[in-house]
Amino acid sequence: MKRILIVLLMVLFAAGVTLGDSTEVNKEAEKVQPKADSTAEKGKPELITTESGLKYADLVVGTGKEAVNGMNVQCHYTLWFADENGEKGQMVQSSKDMNEPFIFEVGYRGLIKGWNEGMLGMKEGGTRMLIVPPELGYGNNPPPGIPKNQTLIFELEFLKAM
């Protein structure tokens, strides 16, 4: 089941299925004014909420090149469905399990808006958690295996710029 979902998602990405206009992502990302979430707890990384509703936290701050629109990058990712409390629930897939990093262009229209926005500003060597609300994910029209209006939680490890 996981392999089928992975293949379907890769096909969607490769086919350029429009899950959002990258122009909108680019414009939104340029005007994003992140703010710290006041619910941050001691010992946990600071959760940032952008104007679009994306939430992210840098788990490891990288020191290499910074991700910008149009840059090809190589990342490992793990995807979970958020549970009813907004926490990591069911793990859906991970490129680490297949030992196959995902290579893509930041800002590419075939990626969900939340992933594109969440990559911006990330540096090589960094790891970032993204909490992607449905409107920045698959919304009401998800691929097979993903429930409608599902909040997604990604952990992205930015391996290298290409």
Short mmCIF file of N, CA and C in Angstrom, two decimals:
data_model
loop_
_atom_site.label_atom_id
_atom_site.label_comp_id
_atom_site.label_asym_id
_atom_site.label_seq_id
_atom_site.Cartn_x
_atom_site.Cartn_y
_atom_site.Cartn_z
N MET A 1 0.83 -1.20 0.00
CA MET A 1 0.00 0.00 0.00
C MET A 1 0.87 1.26 0.00
N LYS A 2 1.93 1.24 0.84
CA LYS A 2 2.81 2.41 0.91
C LYS A 2 3.50 2.64 -0.42
N ARG A 3 3.97 1.56 -1.05
CA ARG A 3 4.65 1.70 -2.34
C ARG A 3 3.71 2.26 -3.40
N ILE A 4 2.45 1.82 -3.37
CA ILE A 4 1.47 2.33 -4.32
C ILE A 4 1.27 3.82 -4.11
N LEU A 5 1.11 4.23 -2.85
CA LEU A 5 0.92 5.64 -2.53
C LEU A 5 2.13 6.46 -2.97
N ILE A 6 3.32 5.92 -2.72
CA ILE A 6 4.54 6.63 -3.09
C ILE A 6 4.60 6.80 -4.60
N VAL A 7 4.33 5.71 -5.32
CA VAL A 7 4.37 5.76 -6.77
C VAL A 7 3.34 6.76 -7.29
N LEU A 8 2.12 6.74 -6.73
CA LEU A 8 1.09 7.67 -7.16
C LEU A 8 1.50 9.11 -6.91
N LEU A 9 2.07 9.37 -5.75
CA LEU A 9 2.50 10.74 -5.45
C LEU A 9 3.62 11.17 -6.38
N MET A 10 4.57 10.27 -6.64
CA MET A 10 5.67 10.60 -7.54
C MET A 10 5.13 10.87 -8.95
N VAL A 11 4.15 10.05 -9.40
CA VAL A 11 3.55 10.25 -10.72
C VAL A 11 2.87 11.61 -10.79
N LEU A 12 2.14 11.95 -9.71
CA LEU A 12 1.49 13.25 -9.68
C LEU A 12 2.51 14.38 -9.77
N PHE A 13 3.59 14.25 -9.02
CA PHE A 13 4.63 15.28 -9.04
C PHE A 13 5.25 15.36 -10.43
N ALA A 14 5.60 14.19 -11.00
CA ALA A 14 6.28 14.16 -12.29
C ALA A 14 5.37 14.65 -13.41
N ALA A 15 4.08 14.38 -13.29
CA ALA A 15 3.14 14.77 -14.33
C ALA A 15 2.79 16.25 -14.26
N GLY A 16 3.21 16.90 -13.20
CA GLY A 16 2.94 18.33 -13.07
C GLY A 16 1.50 18.61 -12.71
N VAL A 17 0.88 17.69 -11.97
CA VAL A 17 -0.49 17.93 -11.54
C VAL A 17 -0.52 19.21 -10.74
N THR A 18 -1.41 20.09 -11.10
CA THR A 18 -1.47 21.39 -10.46
C THR A 18 -2.23 21.28 -9.16
N LEU A 19 -1.49 21.36 -8.07
CA LEU A 19 -2.09 21.34 -6.75
C LEU A 19 -2.08 22.75 -6.18
N GLY A 20 -1.68 23.66 -6.95
CA GLY A 20 -1.61 25.06 -6.56
C GLY A 20 -0.69 25.76 -7.53
N ASP A 21 -0.93 27.01 -7.75
CA ASP A 21 -0.13 27.78 -8.69
C ASP A 21 1.14 28.23 -8.00
N SER A 22 2.30 27.85 -8.55
CA SER A 22 3.56 28.22 -7.90
C SER A 22 3.74 29.73 -7.88
N THR A 23 3.11 30.43 -8.82
CA THR A 23 3.19 31.89 -8.81
C THR A 23 2.57 32.40 -7.52
N GLU A 24 1.42 31.81 -7.15
CA GLU A 24 0.78 32.20 -5.89
C GLU A 24 1.68 31.86 -4.72
N VAL A 25 2.29 30.67 -4.75
CA VAL A 25 3.19 30.27 -3.66
C VAL A 25 4.33 31.26 -3.57
N ASN A 26 4.93 31.59 -4.72
CA ASN A 26 6.06 32.51 -4.72
C ASN A 26 5.66 33.87 -4.17
N LYS A 27 4.52 34.40 -4.60
CA LYS A 27 4.08 35.71 -4.12
C LYS A 27 3.76 35.64 -2.64
N GLU A 28 3.07 34.56 -2.22
CA GLU A 28 2.73 34.43 -0.81
C GLU A 28 3.97 34.31 0.04
N ALA A 29 4.94 33.52 -0.45
CA ALA A 29 6.16 33.31 0.33
C ALA A 29 6.95 34.59 0.48
N GLU A 30 6.92 35.44 -0.55
CA GLU A 30 7.67 36.69 -0.49
C GLU A 30 7.09 37.65 0.55
N LYS A 31 5.77 37.57 0.78
CA LYS A 31 5.16 38.49 1.73
C LYS A 31 4.89 37.85 3.09
N VAL A 32 5.31 36.60 3.26
CA VAL A 32 5.08 35.90 4.52
C VAL A 32 5.78 36.62 5.65
N GLN A 33 5.04 36.84 6.69
CA GLN A 33 5.60 37.46 7.88
C GLN A 33 5.38 36.48 9.03
N PRO A 34 6.35 35.56 9.23
CA PRO A 34 6.16 34.56 10.27
C PRO A 34 6.09 35.18 11.65
N LYS A 35 5.36 34.50 12.50
CA LYS A 35 5.29 34.94 13.89
C LYS A 35 5.44 33.73 14.78
N ALA A 36 6.04 33.93 15.91
CA ALA A 36 6.23 32.84 16.85
C ALA A 36 4.90 32.45 17.46
N ASP A 37 4.71 31.16 17.63
CA ASP A 37 3.50 30.64 18.27
C ASP A 37 3.71 30.75 19.79
N SER A 38 2.80 31.39 20.45
CA SER A 38 2.95 31.62 21.89
C SER A 38 2.81 30.35 22.70
N THR A 39 2.46 29.23 22.06
CA THR A 39 2.30 27.99 22.80
C THR A 39 3.58 27.17 22.86
N ALA A 40 4.69 27.72 22.38
CA ALA A 40 5.95 26.97 22.39
C ALA A 40 6.31 26.60 23.83
N GLU A 41 6.73 25.34 23.99
CA GLU A 41 7.09 24.84 25.31
C GLU A 41 8.60 24.79 25.45
N LYS A 42 9.04 24.76 26.72
CA LYS A 42 10.47 24.66 26.99
C LYS A 42 11.01 23.37 26.39
N GLY A 43 12.16 23.46 25.74
CA GLY A 43 12.80 22.29 25.19
C GLY A 43 12.30 21.91 23.80
N LYS A 44 11.22 22.51 23.35
CA LYS A 44 10.71 22.23 22.01
C LYS A 44 11.11 23.38 21.10
N PRO A 45 11.35 23.08 19.83
CA PRO A 45 11.71 24.17 18.91
C PRO A 45 10.55 25.14 18.74
N GLU A 46 10.88 26.37 18.43
CA GLU A 46 9.87 27.42 18.26
C GLU A 46 9.03 27.13 17.02
N LEU A 47 7.73 27.13 17.19
CA LEU A 47 6.80 26.90 16.09
C LEU A 47 6.42 28.25 15.49
N ILE A 48 6.68 28.39 14.19
CA ILE A 48 6.39 29.63 13.47
C ILE A 48 5.12 29.41 12.65
N THR A 49 4.24 30.39 12.65
CA THR A 49 3.03 30.35 11.82
C THR A 49 3.13 31.46 10.79
N THR A 50 3.00 31.09 9.52
CA THR A 50 3.07 32.08 8.45
C THR A 50 1.68 32.65 8.19
N GLU A 51 1.64 33.71 7.40
CA GLU A 51 0.39 34.37 7.05
C GLU A 51 -0.58 33.41 6.36
N SER A 52 -0.05 32.45 5.61
CA SER A 52 -0.89 31.49 4.88
C SER A 52 -1.49 30.41 5.78
N GLY A 53 -0.94 30.26 6.99
CA GLY A 53 -1.42 29.22 7.90
C GLY A 53 -0.46 28.05 8.06
N LEU A 54 0.62 28.03 7.28
CA LEU A 54 1.63 26.99 7.45
C LEU A 54 2.31 27.18 8.80
N LYS A 55 2.58 26.07 9.47
CA LYS A 55 3.36 26.12 10.71
C LYS A 55 4.62 25.32 10.47
N TYR A 56 5.74 25.83 11.00
CA TYR A 56 6.98 25.09 10.86
C TYR A 56 7.89 25.35 12.05
N ALA A 57 8.81 24.41 12.23
CA ALA A 57 9.82 24.54 13.28
C ALA A 57 11.11 23.96 12.75
N ASP A 58 12.20 24.68 12.95
CA ASP A 58 13.51 24.16 12.58
C ASP A 58 13.99 23.24 13.70
N LEU A 59 14.13 21.96 13.38
CA LEU A 59 14.61 20.98 14.35
C LEU A 59 16.13 21.00 14.39
N VAL A 60 16.73 21.20 13.21
CA VAL A 60 18.17 21.36 13.07
C VAL A 60 18.36 22.50 12.08
N VAL A 61 19.11 23.51 12.45
CA VAL A 61 19.37 24.64 11.55
C VAL A 61 20.60 24.29 10.72
N GLY A 62 20.43 24.30 9.40
CA GLY A 62 21.54 23.99 8.51
C GLY A 62 22.51 25.14 8.38
N THR A 63 23.63 24.85 7.75
CA THR A 63 24.67 25.88 7.59
C THR A 63 25.06 26.06 6.13
N GLY A 64 24.45 25.30 5.22
CA GLY A 64 24.81 25.37 3.80
C GLY A 64 23.99 26.37 3.04
N LYS A 65 23.83 26.11 1.73
CA LYS A 65 23.08 27.00 0.85
C LYS A 65 21.62 27.08 1.29
N GLU A 66 21.04 28.25 1.08
CA GLU A 66 19.65 28.49 1.43
C GLU A 66 18.73 28.17 0.26
N ALA A 67 17.63 27.46 0.53
CA ALA A 67 16.67 27.09 -0.51
C ALA A 67 15.91 28.32 -0.99
N VAL A 68 15.87 28.48 -2.31
CA VAL A 68 15.13 29.57 -2.95
C VAL A 68 14.34 28.98 -4.10
N ASN A 69 13.32 29.70 -4.55
CA ASN A 69 12.52 29.24 -5.69
C ASN A 69 13.40 29.02 -6.90
N GLY A 70 13.13 27.91 -7.60
CA GLY A 70 13.88 27.56 -8.80
C GLY A 70 15.09 26.68 -8.53
N MET A 71 15.48 26.52 -7.27
CA MET A 71 16.64 25.70 -6.91
C MET A 71 16.23 24.23 -6.88
N ASN A 72 17.06 23.37 -7.48
CA ASN A 72 16.86 21.94 -7.36
C ASN A 72 17.52 21.48 -6.07
N VAL A 73 16.78 20.68 -5.31
CA VAL A 73 17.27 20.23 -4.01
C VAL A 73 17.05 18.73 -3.86
N GLN A 74 17.81 18.16 -2.95
CA GLN A 74 17.66 16.76 -2.59
C GLN A 74 17.32 16.71 -1.11
N CYS A 75 16.21 16.05 -0.79
CA CYS A 75 15.74 15.98 0.59
C CYS A 75 15.29 14.57 0.95
N HIS A 76 15.37 14.26 2.22
CA HIS A 76 14.66 13.12 2.77
C HIS A 76 13.40 13.70 3.41
N TYR A 77 12.34 12.93 3.39
CA TYR A 77 11.10 13.39 4.02
C TYR A 77 10.40 12.22 4.70
N THR A 78 9.64 12.56 5.70
CA THR A 78 8.72 11.61 6.34
C THR A 78 7.40 12.34 6.45
N LEU A 79 6.31 11.63 6.15
CA LEU A 79 4.97 12.20 6.17
C LEU A 79 4.11 11.45 7.16
N TRP A 80 3.42 12.23 8.00
CA TRP A 80 2.42 11.70 8.93
C TRP A 80 1.10 12.40 8.69
N PHE A 81 0.00 11.74 8.99
CA PHE A 81 -1.29 12.41 9.09
C PHE A 81 -1.35 12.99 10.48
N ALA A 82 -1.85 14.21 10.60
CA ALA A 82 -2.04 14.80 11.93
C ALA A 82 -3.24 14.12 12.58
N ASP A 83 -3.13 13.88 13.88
CA ASP A 83 -4.25 13.30 14.61
C ASP A 83 -5.22 14.40 15.03
N GLU A 84 -6.22 14.05 15.82
CA GLU A 84 -7.25 15.02 16.23
C GLU A 84 -6.69 16.14 17.10
N ASN A 85 -5.49 15.95 17.67
CA ASN A 85 -4.85 16.98 18.49
C ASN A 85 -3.83 17.79 17.70
N GLY A 86 -3.71 17.51 16.40
CA GLY A 86 -2.74 18.22 15.58
C GLY A 86 -1.33 17.70 15.73
N GLU A 87 -1.17 16.54 16.35
CA GLU A 87 0.14 15.92 16.56
C GLU A 87 0.36 14.83 15.51
N LYS A 88 1.60 14.33 15.43
CA LYS A 88 1.89 13.24 14.51
C LYS A 88 1.02 12.04 14.85
N GLY A 89 0.29 11.60 13.84
CA GLY A 89 -0.53 10.41 13.99
C GLY A 89 0.08 9.28 13.19
N GLN A 90 -0.69 8.75 12.24
CA GLN A 90 -0.23 7.64 11.42
C GLN A 90 0.88 8.08 10.48
N MET A 91 2.00 7.35 10.51
CA MET A 91 3.08 7.61 9.56
C MET A 91 2.66 7.03 8.22
N VAL A 92 2.76 7.83 7.17
CA VAL A 92 2.29 7.44 5.85
C VAL A 92 3.42 6.91 4.98
N GLN A 93 4.50 7.65 4.89
CA GLN A 93 5.63 7.22 4.08
C GLN A 93 6.88 8.00 4.44
N SER A 94 8.02 7.43 4.05
CA SER A 94 9.29 8.09 4.29
C SER A 94 10.28 7.70 3.21
N SER A 95 10.97 8.68 2.68
CA SER A 95 12.01 8.39 1.70
C SER A 95 13.17 7.66 2.36
N LYS A 96 13.31 7.82 3.66
CA LYS A 96 14.38 7.14 4.38
C LYS A 96 14.18 5.63 4.38
N ASP A 97 12.92 5.20 4.46
CA ASP A 97 12.63 3.76 4.44
C ASP A 97 13.09 3.11 3.14
N MET A 98 13.04 3.88 2.07
CA MET A 98 13.43 3.37 0.75
C MET A 98 14.88 3.74 0.44
N ASN A 99 15.50 4.50 1.33
CA ASN A 99 16.86 5.01 1.12
C ASN A 99 16.97 5.71 -0.24
N GLU A 100 15.92 6.49 -0.57
CA GLU A 100 15.85 7.21 -1.83
C GLU A 100 15.46 8.65 -1.58
N PRO A 101 16.42 9.57 -1.50
CA PRO A 101 16.06 10.97 -1.33
C PRO A 101 15.19 11.46 -2.48
N PHE A 102 14.37 12.46 -2.19
CA PHE A 102 13.47 13.05 -3.17
C PHE A 102 14.16 14.27 -3.76
N ILE A 103 14.22 14.35 -5.09
CA ILE A 103 14.84 15.48 -5.77
C ILE A 103 13.73 16.26 -6.46
N PHE A 104 13.71 17.58 -6.26
CA PHE A 104 12.66 18.41 -6.83
C PHE A 104 13.13 19.85 -6.94
N GLU A 105 12.35 20.64 -7.64
CA GLU A 105 12.62 22.06 -7.78
C GLU A 105 11.73 22.83 -6.81
N VAL A 106 12.32 23.64 -5.96
CA VAL A 106 11.55 24.46 -5.02
C VAL A 106 10.70 25.43 -5.84
N GLY A 107 9.41 25.48 -5.54
CA GLY A 107 8.49 26.34 -6.27
C GLY A 107 7.76 25.63 -7.38
N TYR A 108 8.10 24.36 -7.62
CA TYR A 108 7.48 23.58 -8.68
C TYR A 108 5.98 23.42 -8.42
N ARG A 109 5.18 23.67 -9.43
CA ARG A 109 3.72 23.66 -9.29
C ARG A 109 3.15 22.31 -8.91
N GLY A 110 3.85 21.23 -9.17
CA GLY A 110 3.36 19.90 -8.86
C GLY A 110 3.45 19.54 -7.39
N LEU A 111 4.15 20.35 -6.61
CA LEU A 111 4.25 20.10 -5.18
C LEU A 111 3.16 20.89 -4.46
N ILE A 112 2.76 20.39 -3.32
CA ILE A 112 1.75 21.13 -2.56
C ILE A 112 2.33 22.47 -2.09
N LYS A 113 1.45 23.45 -1.96
CA LYS A 113 1.86 24.80 -1.59
C LYS A 113 2.63 24.82 -0.27
N GLY A 114 2.18 24.04 0.70
CA GLY A 114 2.83 24.05 2.01
C GLY A 114 4.26 23.56 1.98
N TRP A 115 4.54 22.58 1.13
CA TRP A 115 5.91 22.06 1.01
C TRP A 115 6.79 23.13 0.38
N ASN A 116 6.33 23.74 -0.71
CA ASN A 116 7.12 24.79 -1.37
C ASN A 116 7.40 25.95 -0.43
N GLU A 117 6.38 26.41 0.24
CA GLU A 117 6.56 27.54 1.16
C GLU A 117 7.48 27.15 2.31
N GLY A 118 7.32 25.93 2.81
CA GLY A 118 8.11 25.46 3.95
C GLY A 118 9.58 25.26 3.65
N MET A 119 9.93 25.04 2.40
CA MET A 119 11.34 24.86 2.03
C MET A 119 12.10 26.18 1.96
N LEU A 120 11.39 27.26 1.65
CA LEU A 120 12.05 28.55 1.48
C LEU A 120 12.79 28.97 2.75
N GLY A 121 14.02 29.37 2.57
CA GLY A 121 14.82 29.83 3.71
C GLY A 121 15.52 28.72 4.46
N MET A 122 15.18 27.49 4.18
CA MET A 122 15.84 26.36 4.82
C MET A 122 17.25 26.23 4.26
N LYS A 123 18.20 25.80 5.09
CA LYS A 123 19.59 25.67 4.63
C LYS A 123 20.01 24.21 4.60
N GLU A 124 20.93 23.92 3.66
CA GLU A 124 21.48 22.57 3.57
C GLU A 124 21.93 22.09 4.95
N GLY A 125 21.65 20.83 5.23
CA GLY A 125 22.02 20.26 6.51
C GLY A 125 20.94 20.44 7.56
N GLY A 126 19.91 21.19 7.24
CA GLY A 126 18.84 21.45 8.20
C GLY A 126 17.72 20.43 8.14
N THR A 127 16.96 20.38 9.22
CA THR A 127 15.77 19.54 9.30
C THR A 127 14.64 20.42 9.80
N ARG A 128 13.52 20.38 9.11
CA ARG A 128 12.38 21.23 9.44
C ARG A 128 11.10 20.41 9.49
N MET A 129 10.29 20.69 10.48
CA MET A 129 8.97 20.09 10.57
C MET A 129 7.96 21.07 10.00
N LEU A 130 7.10 20.58 9.12
CA LEU A 130 6.04 21.40 8.54
C LEU A 130 4.69 20.85 8.98
N ILE A 131 3.82 21.70 9.42
CA ILE A 131 2.43 21.33 9.70
C ILE A 131 1.61 22.03 8.62
N VAL A 132 1.12 21.23 7.68
CA VAL A 132 0.48 21.74 6.47
C VAL A 132 -1.03 21.59 6.59
N PRO A 133 -1.75 22.72 6.72
CA PRO A 133 -3.22 22.64 6.76
C PRO A 133 -3.76 22.20 5.40
N PRO A 134 -4.97 21.65 5.38
CA PRO A 134 -5.53 21.13 4.12
C PRO A 134 -5.49 22.11 2.96
N GLU A 135 -5.73 23.39 3.21
CA GLU A 135 -5.76 24.35 2.11
C GLU A 135 -4.38 24.57 1.48
N LEU A 136 -3.31 24.16 2.16
CA LEU A 136 -1.96 24.24 1.60
C LEU A 136 -1.44 22.86 1.21
N GLY A 137 -2.30 21.85 1.43
CA GLY A 137 -1.96 20.47 1.08
C GLY A 137 -2.81 19.99 -0.08
N TYR A 138 -3.58 18.95 0.17
CA TYR A 138 -4.40 18.37 -0.89
C TYR A 138 -5.86 18.79 -0.80
N GLY A 139 -6.25 19.42 0.30
CA GLY A 139 -7.61 19.93 0.45
C GLY A 139 -8.67 18.90 0.24
N ASN A 140 -9.64 19.26 -0.57
CA ASN A 140 -10.82 18.43 -0.80
C ASN A 140 -10.62 17.48 -1.99
N ASN A 141 -9.43 17.51 -2.62
CA ASN A 141 -9.18 16.71 -3.81
C ASN A 141 -7.85 15.96 -3.69
N PRO A 142 -7.71 15.08 -2.69
CA PRO A 142 -6.43 14.41 -2.47
C PRO A 142 -6.22 13.24 -3.41
N PRO A 143 -4.96 12.82 -3.55
CA PRO A 143 -4.70 11.59 -4.31
C PRO A 143 -5.18 10.39 -3.49
N PRO A 144 -5.27 9.22 -4.12
CA PRO A 144 -5.70 8.02 -3.39
C PRO A 144 -4.84 7.78 -2.15
N GLY A 145 -5.48 7.38 -1.08
CA GLY A 145 -4.76 7.05 0.15
C GLY A 145 -4.64 8.20 1.14
N ILE A 146 -5.04 9.40 0.73
CA ILE A 146 -4.98 10.55 1.63
C ILE A 146 -6.41 11.04 1.84
N PRO A 147 -6.86 11.11 3.10
CA PRO A 147 -8.23 11.57 3.37
C PRO A 147 -8.44 13.03 2.95
N LYS A 148 -9.68 13.35 2.62
CA LYS A 148 -10.03 14.74 2.29
C LYS A 148 -9.76 15.63 3.49
N ASN A 149 -9.33 16.85 3.21
CA ASN A 149 -9.11 17.88 4.22
C ASN A 149 -8.22 17.41 5.37
N GLN A 150 -7.18 16.67 5.05
CA GLN A 150 -6.26 16.13 6.03
C GLN A 150 -5.10 17.09 6.28
N THR A 151 -4.83 17.40 7.54
CA THR A 151 -3.63 18.15 7.88
C THR A 151 -2.46 17.17 7.81
N LEU A 152 -1.39 17.61 7.18
CA LEU A 152 -0.21 16.78 6.97
C LEU A 152 0.95 17.31 7.80
N ILE A 153 1.76 16.41 8.30
CA ILE A 153 2.97 16.79 9.03
C ILE A 153 4.15 16.15 8.31
N PHE A 154 5.06 17.01 7.84
CA PHE A 154 6.26 16.55 7.16
C PHE A 154 7.47 16.86 8.02
N GLU A 155 8.44 15.98 7.96
CA GLU A 155 9.76 16.30 8.47
C GLU A 155 10.68 16.24 7.26
N LEU A 156 11.27 17.37 6.91
CA LEU A 156 12.14 17.49 5.75
C LEU A 156 13.58 17.64 6.20
N GLU A 157 14.46 16.85 5.61
CA GLU A 157 15.89 16.96 5.85
C GLU A 157 16.53 17.41 4.54
N PHE A 158 17.01 18.64 4.51
CA PHE A 158 17.61 19.24 3.31
C PHE A 158 19.04 18.71 3.18
N LEU A 159 19.22 17.74 2.28
CA LEU A 159 20.51 17.10 2.13
C LEU A 159 21.49 17.98 1.34
N LYS A 160 21.03 18.45 0.14
CA LYS A 160 21.94 19.30 -0.64
C LYS A 160 21.20 20.02 -1.76
N ALA A 161 21.77 21.16 -2.14
CA ALA A 161 21.32 21.88 -3.32
C ALA A 161 22.03 21.24 -4.51
N MET A 162 21.35 21.24 -5.66
CA MET A 162 21.94 20.56 -6.82
C MET A 162 22.12 21.52 -7.98
#
